[in-house]
Coordinates of C-alpha atoms in Angstrom, one line a residue:
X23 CA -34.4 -157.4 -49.5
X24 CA -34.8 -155.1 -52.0
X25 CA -32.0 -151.8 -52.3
X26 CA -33.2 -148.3 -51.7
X27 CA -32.2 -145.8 -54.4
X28 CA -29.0 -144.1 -53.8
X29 CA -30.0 -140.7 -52.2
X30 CA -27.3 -137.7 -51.6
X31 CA -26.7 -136.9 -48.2
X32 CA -27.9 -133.5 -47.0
X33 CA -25.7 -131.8 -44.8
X34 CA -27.2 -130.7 -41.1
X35 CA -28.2 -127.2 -40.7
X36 CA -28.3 -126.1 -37.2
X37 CA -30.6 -123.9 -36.1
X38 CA -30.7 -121.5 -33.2
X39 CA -33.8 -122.1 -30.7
X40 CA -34.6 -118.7 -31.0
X41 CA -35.3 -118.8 -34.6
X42 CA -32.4 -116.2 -35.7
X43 CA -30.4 -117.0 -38.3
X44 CA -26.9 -118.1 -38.1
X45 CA -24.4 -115.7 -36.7
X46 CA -21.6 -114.6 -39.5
X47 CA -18.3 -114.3 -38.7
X48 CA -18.1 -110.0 -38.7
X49 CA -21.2 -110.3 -36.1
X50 CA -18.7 -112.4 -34.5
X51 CA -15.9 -110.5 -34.2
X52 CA -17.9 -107.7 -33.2
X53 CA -19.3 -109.2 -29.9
X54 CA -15.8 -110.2 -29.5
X55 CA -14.5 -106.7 -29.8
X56 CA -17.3 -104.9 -27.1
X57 CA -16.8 -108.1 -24.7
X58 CA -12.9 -107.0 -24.8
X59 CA -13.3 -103.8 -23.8
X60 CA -16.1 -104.4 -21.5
X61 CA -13.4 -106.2 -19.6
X62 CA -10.8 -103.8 -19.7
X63 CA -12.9 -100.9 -18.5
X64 CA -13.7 -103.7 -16.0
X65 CA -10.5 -104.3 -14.7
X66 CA -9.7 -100.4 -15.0
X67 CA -12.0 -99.7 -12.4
X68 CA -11.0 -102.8 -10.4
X69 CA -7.3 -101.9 -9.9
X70 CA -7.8 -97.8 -9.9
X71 CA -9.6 -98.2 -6.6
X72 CA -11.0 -95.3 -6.8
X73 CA -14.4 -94.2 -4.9
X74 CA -18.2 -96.0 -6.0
X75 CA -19.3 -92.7 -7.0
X76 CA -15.8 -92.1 -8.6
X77 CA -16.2 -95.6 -10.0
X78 CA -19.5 -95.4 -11.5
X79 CA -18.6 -92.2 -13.2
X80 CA -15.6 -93.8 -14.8
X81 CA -17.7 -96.4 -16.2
X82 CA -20.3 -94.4 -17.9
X83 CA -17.7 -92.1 -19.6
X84 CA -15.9 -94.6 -20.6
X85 CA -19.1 -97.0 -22.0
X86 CA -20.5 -93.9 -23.4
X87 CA -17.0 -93.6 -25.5
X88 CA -16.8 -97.2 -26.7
X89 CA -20.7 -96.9 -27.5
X90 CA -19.6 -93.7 -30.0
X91 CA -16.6 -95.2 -31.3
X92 CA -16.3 -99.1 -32.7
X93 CA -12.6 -99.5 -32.1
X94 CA -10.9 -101.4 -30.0
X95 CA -9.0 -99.6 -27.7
X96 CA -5.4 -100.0 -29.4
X97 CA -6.5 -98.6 -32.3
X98 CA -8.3 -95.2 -31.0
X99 CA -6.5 -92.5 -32.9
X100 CA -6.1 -88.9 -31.6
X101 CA -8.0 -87.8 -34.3
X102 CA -11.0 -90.2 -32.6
X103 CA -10.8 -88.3 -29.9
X104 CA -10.5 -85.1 -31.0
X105 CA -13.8 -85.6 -32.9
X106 CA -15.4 -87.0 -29.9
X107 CA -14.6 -83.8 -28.3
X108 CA -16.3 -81.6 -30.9
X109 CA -19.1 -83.8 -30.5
X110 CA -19.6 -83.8 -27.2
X111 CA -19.2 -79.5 -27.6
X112 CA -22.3 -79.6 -30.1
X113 CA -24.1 -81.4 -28.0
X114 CA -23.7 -77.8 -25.7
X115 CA -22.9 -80.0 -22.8
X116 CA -20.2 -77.6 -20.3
X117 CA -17.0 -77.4 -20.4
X118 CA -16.7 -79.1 -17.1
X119 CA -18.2 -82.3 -18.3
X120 CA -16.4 -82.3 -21.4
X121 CA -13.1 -82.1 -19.2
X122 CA -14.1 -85.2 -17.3
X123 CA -15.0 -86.7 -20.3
X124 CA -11.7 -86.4 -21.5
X125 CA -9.5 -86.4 -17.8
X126 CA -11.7 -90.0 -17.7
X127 CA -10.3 -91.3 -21.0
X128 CA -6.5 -89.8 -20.1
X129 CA -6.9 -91.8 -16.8
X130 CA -8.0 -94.9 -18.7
X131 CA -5.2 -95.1 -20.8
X132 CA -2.6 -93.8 -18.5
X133 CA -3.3 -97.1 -16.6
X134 CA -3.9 -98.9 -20.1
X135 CA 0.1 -98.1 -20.1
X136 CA 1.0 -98.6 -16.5
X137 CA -0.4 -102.5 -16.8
X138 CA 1.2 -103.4 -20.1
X139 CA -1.6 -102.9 -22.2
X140 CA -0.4 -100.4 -24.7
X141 CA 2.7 -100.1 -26.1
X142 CA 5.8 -98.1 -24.1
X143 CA 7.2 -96.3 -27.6
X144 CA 3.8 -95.1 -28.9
X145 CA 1.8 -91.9 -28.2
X146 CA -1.7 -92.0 -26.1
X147 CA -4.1 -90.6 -28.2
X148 CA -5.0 -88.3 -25.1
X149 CA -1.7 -86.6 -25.1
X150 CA -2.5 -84.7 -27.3
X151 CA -5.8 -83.0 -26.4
X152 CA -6.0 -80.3 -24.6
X153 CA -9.6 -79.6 -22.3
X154 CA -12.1 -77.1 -22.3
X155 CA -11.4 -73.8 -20.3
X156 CA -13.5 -73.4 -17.5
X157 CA -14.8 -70.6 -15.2
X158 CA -12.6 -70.0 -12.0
X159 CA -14.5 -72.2 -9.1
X160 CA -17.2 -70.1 -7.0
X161 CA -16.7 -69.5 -3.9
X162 CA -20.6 -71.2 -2.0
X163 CA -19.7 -70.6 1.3
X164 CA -23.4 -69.4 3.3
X165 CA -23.6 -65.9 4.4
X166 CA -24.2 -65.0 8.0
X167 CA -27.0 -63.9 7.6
X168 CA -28.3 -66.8 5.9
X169 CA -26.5 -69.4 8.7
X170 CA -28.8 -67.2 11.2
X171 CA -31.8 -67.7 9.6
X172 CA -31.1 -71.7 8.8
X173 CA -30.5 -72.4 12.6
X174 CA -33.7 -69.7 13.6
X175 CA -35.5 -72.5 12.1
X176 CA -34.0 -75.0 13.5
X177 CA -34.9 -73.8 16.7
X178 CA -38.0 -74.1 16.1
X179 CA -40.6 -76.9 17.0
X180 CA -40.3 -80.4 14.9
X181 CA -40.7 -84.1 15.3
X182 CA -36.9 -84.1 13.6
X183 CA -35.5 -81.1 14.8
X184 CA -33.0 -82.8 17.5
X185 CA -31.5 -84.7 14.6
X186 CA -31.8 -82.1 12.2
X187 CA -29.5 -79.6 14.7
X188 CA -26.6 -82.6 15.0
X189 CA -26.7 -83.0 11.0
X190 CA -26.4 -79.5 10.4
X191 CA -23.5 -79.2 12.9
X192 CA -21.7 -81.6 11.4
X193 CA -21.8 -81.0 8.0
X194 CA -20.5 -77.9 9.5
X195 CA -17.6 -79.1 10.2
X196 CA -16.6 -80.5 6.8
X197 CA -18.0 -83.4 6.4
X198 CA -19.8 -84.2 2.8
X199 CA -23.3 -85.9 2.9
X200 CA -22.1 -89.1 1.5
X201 CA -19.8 -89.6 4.4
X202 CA -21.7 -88.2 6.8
X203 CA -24.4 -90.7 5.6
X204 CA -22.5 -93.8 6.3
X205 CA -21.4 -92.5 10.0
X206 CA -22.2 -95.5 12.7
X207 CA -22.5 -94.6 16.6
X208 CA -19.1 -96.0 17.1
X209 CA -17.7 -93.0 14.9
X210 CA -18.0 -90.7 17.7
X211 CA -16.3 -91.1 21.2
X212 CA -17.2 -88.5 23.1
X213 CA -14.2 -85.9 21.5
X214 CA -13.7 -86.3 17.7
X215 CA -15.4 -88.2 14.8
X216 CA -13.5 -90.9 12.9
X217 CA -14.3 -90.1 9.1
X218 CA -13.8 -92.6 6.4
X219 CA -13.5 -90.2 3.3
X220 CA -15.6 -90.9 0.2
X221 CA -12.8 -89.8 -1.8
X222 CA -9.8 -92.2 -1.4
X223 CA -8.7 -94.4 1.5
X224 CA -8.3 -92.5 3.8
X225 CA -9.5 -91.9 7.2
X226 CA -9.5 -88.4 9.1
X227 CA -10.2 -87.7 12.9
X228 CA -12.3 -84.4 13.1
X229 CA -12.4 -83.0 16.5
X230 CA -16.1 -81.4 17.1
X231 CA -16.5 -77.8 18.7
X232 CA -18.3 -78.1 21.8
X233 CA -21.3 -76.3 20.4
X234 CA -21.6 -79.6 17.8
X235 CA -20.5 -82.1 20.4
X236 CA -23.7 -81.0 22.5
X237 CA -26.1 -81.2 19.3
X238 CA -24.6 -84.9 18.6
X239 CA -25.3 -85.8 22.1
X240 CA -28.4 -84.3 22.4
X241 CA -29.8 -86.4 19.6
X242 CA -27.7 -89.9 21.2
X243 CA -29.5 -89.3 24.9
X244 CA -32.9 -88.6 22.6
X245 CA -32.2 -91.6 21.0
X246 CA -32.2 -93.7 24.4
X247 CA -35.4 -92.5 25.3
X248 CA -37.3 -94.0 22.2
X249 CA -38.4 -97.5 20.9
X250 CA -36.1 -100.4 20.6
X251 CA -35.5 -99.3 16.9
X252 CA -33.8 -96.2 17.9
X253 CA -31.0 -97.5 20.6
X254 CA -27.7 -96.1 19.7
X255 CA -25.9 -99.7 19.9
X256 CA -22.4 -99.0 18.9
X257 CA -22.7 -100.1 15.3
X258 CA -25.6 -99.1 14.5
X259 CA -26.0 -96.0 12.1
X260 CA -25.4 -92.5 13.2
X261 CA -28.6 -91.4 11.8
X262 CA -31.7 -92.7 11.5
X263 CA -35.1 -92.3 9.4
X264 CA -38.1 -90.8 11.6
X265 CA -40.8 -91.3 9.2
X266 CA -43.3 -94.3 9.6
X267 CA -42.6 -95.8 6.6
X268 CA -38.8 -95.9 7.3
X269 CA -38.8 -95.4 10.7
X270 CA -35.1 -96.6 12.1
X271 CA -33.7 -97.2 8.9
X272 CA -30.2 -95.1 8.0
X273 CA -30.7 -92.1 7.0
X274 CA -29.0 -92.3 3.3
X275 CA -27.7 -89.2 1.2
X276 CA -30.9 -89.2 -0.6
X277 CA -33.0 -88.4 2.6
X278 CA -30.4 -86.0 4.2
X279 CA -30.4 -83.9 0.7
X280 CA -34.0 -83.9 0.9
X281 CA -34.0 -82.4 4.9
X282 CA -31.5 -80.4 4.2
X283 CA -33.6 -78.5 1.1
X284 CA -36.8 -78.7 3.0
X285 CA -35.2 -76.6 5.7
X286 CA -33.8 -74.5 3.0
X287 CA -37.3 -74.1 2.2
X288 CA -38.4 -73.0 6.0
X289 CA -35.2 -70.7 6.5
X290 CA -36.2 -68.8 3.2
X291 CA -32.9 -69.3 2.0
X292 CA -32.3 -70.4 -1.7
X293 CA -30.1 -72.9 -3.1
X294 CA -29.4 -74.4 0.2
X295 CA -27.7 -78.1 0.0
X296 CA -25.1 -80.4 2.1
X297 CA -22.7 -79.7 0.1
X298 CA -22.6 -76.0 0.8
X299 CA -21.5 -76.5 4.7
X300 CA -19.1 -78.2 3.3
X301 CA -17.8 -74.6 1.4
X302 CA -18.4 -72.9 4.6
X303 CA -16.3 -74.5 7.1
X304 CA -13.6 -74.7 4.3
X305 CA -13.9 -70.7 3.5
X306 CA -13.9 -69.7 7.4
X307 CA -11.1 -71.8 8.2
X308 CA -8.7 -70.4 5.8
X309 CA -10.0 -66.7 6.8
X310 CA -9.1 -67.6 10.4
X311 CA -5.5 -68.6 9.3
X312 CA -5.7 -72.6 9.5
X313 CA -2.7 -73.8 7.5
X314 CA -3.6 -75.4 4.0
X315 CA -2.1 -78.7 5.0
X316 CA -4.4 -79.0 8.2
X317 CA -7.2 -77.4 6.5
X318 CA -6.6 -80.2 3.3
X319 CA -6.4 -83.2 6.2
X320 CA -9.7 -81.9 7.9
X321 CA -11.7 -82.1 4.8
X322 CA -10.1 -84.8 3.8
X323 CA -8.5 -82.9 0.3
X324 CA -5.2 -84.5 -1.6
X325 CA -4.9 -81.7 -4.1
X326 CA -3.8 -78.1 -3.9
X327 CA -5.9 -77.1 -6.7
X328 CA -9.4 -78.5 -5.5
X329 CA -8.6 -76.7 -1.7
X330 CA -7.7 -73.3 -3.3
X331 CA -11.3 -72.9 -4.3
X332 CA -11.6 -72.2 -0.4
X333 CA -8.5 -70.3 -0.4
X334 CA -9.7 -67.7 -2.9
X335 CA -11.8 -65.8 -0.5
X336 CA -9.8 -65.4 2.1
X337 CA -6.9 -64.1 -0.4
X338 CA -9.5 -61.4 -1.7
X339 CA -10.6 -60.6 1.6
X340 CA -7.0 -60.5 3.3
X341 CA -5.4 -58.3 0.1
X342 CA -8.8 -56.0 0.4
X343 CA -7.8 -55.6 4.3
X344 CA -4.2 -55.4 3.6
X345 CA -4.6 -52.4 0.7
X346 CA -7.3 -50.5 2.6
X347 CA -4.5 -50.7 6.2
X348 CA -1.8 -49.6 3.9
X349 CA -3.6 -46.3 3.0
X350 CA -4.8 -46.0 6.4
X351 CA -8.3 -46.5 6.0
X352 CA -10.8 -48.6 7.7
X353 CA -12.8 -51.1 5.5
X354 CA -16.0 -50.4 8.0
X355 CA -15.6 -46.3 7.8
X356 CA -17.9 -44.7 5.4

């Protein structure tokens, strides 16, 4: 058998399906890098706890920092951060959102410390920094005038109205729109409402005025009366969609912002969202003389800060009172 000439042997190349070339070792170490601290925002969120909305927050603050700065997470100096703060000020955003910017990364590596993950005897690079000043919190509480007008038109003839009225009177007691969203029948029995709070774990008991328990039972009997889509079974949500397409569906945050602006729209009264009931009943239960730590349990509020905002105007309005009684004048005389 005749000998085949000696031939060198080549060595194998693989070659990626997709056609790319090969990956180098910086590429590497740079997928690496972002798959690290995808997992330890990951696992941030996982043992914080916090909210969804609180959650999902975290997470884009935080991606949008790793996105802007190519370090690990160790190796973010203050400096990094400072500069991402002037950044974020050129890009005019308010000073409120650069705050939570910041407050976000603080949090991060606060718990970054807590678990381990950075060392005891160093510095954060968020100690440093100090946040944006920002305008003292508005009072949004709804003038009377304005409450008048929203339930003149609820008064009035529509296929939603009896829901409408037992929305708008709870919200008036409190409640935000995300909790009020995720109420079930069972929430209610027959004297207060069992909230579970949006913010945090907890849970708070809010007894109803009687005006309020009449609009929430009201819309239950209605309820009773209709199709098989609408029975009030005890788990079944609190409120409920009324238009064909999602007829007997919960009625999410999305479609009880939307009702709540379209009534805006019919009352005449501008800027008009869940979120300002929620200002009212806080404002008029510290200007009746509710104690802070009641008034912080009913709305489901940890911090002294975020409650004084409802606090404000009944300080204003009771040194006002108190000045114009100490001169002995009366603040309705001409």
């Amino acid at each position: 058998m005749p000998q085949l000439p000696d031939r060198p042997i080549l060595p194998i190349t693989i070659v990626p399906l997709d056609g790319g070339r090969e990956k180098t070792g910086r590429s590497t170490s740079n997928e690496t890098l972002s798959d690290l601290r995808h997992w330890q925002i990951e696992e941030f969120l996982r043992q914080t706890g916090k909210a969804d909305n609180t959650q999902r927050a975290y997470k884009r603050q935080l991606k949008s920092f790793s996105a802007w700065c190519n370090k690990s997470w160790l190796d973010v100096t203050p400096s990094d951060i400072g500069k991402y703060r002037r950044d974020l000020l050129q890009q005019e955003l308010k000073p409120a959102s650069i705050n939570h910017a910041l407050n976000t990364l603080r949090a991060f590596y606060q718990w970054m410390r807590r678990s381990n993950g950075y060392p005891v005897n160093q510095p954060l690079p968020t100690d440093a920094i100090g946040l944006e000043r920002v305008e003292e919190p508005q009072d949004l509480h709804i003038e009377k005038e304005d409450m008048v007008d929203i339930w003149h038109a609820l008064s009035t003839e529509g296929a939603t109205r009896i829901r409408d009225r037992a929305i708008v009177a709870l919200l008036s007691h409190g409640l935000r729109a995300s909790e009020l969203s995720v109420l079930n029948v069972n929430s209610w029995n027959g004297k207060r409402l069992t909230v579970h709070r949006s913010k945090g774990q907890n849970v708070s008991e809010i007894p109803l005025s009687k005006e309020a328990q009449q609009y929430l039972e009201t819309y239950l009997e209605w309820r009773m009366q209709q199709s098989e889509a609408f029975a009030p079974t005890p788990d079944s949500p609190m409120f409920l969609c009324q238009d064909p397409k999602h007829r007997g569906e919960r009625l999410g945050y999305k479609g009880l912002y939307r009702m709540i602006k379209k009534l805006g729209v019919i009352a005449q009264v501008n800027d008009i969202r869940p979120h300002r009931f929620r200002h009212e009943f806080g404002t008029s239960i510290t200007r009746k003389g509710v104690d802070p730590m009641y008034g912080k349990e009913l709305m489901g509020i940890k911090s002294d800060r975020v409650y004084g905002r409802y606090t404000q105007g009944a300080l204003k309005q009771a040194a006002a009172k108190a000045y114009l009684q100490a001169i002995g004048e009366d603040e309705d005389e001409d």
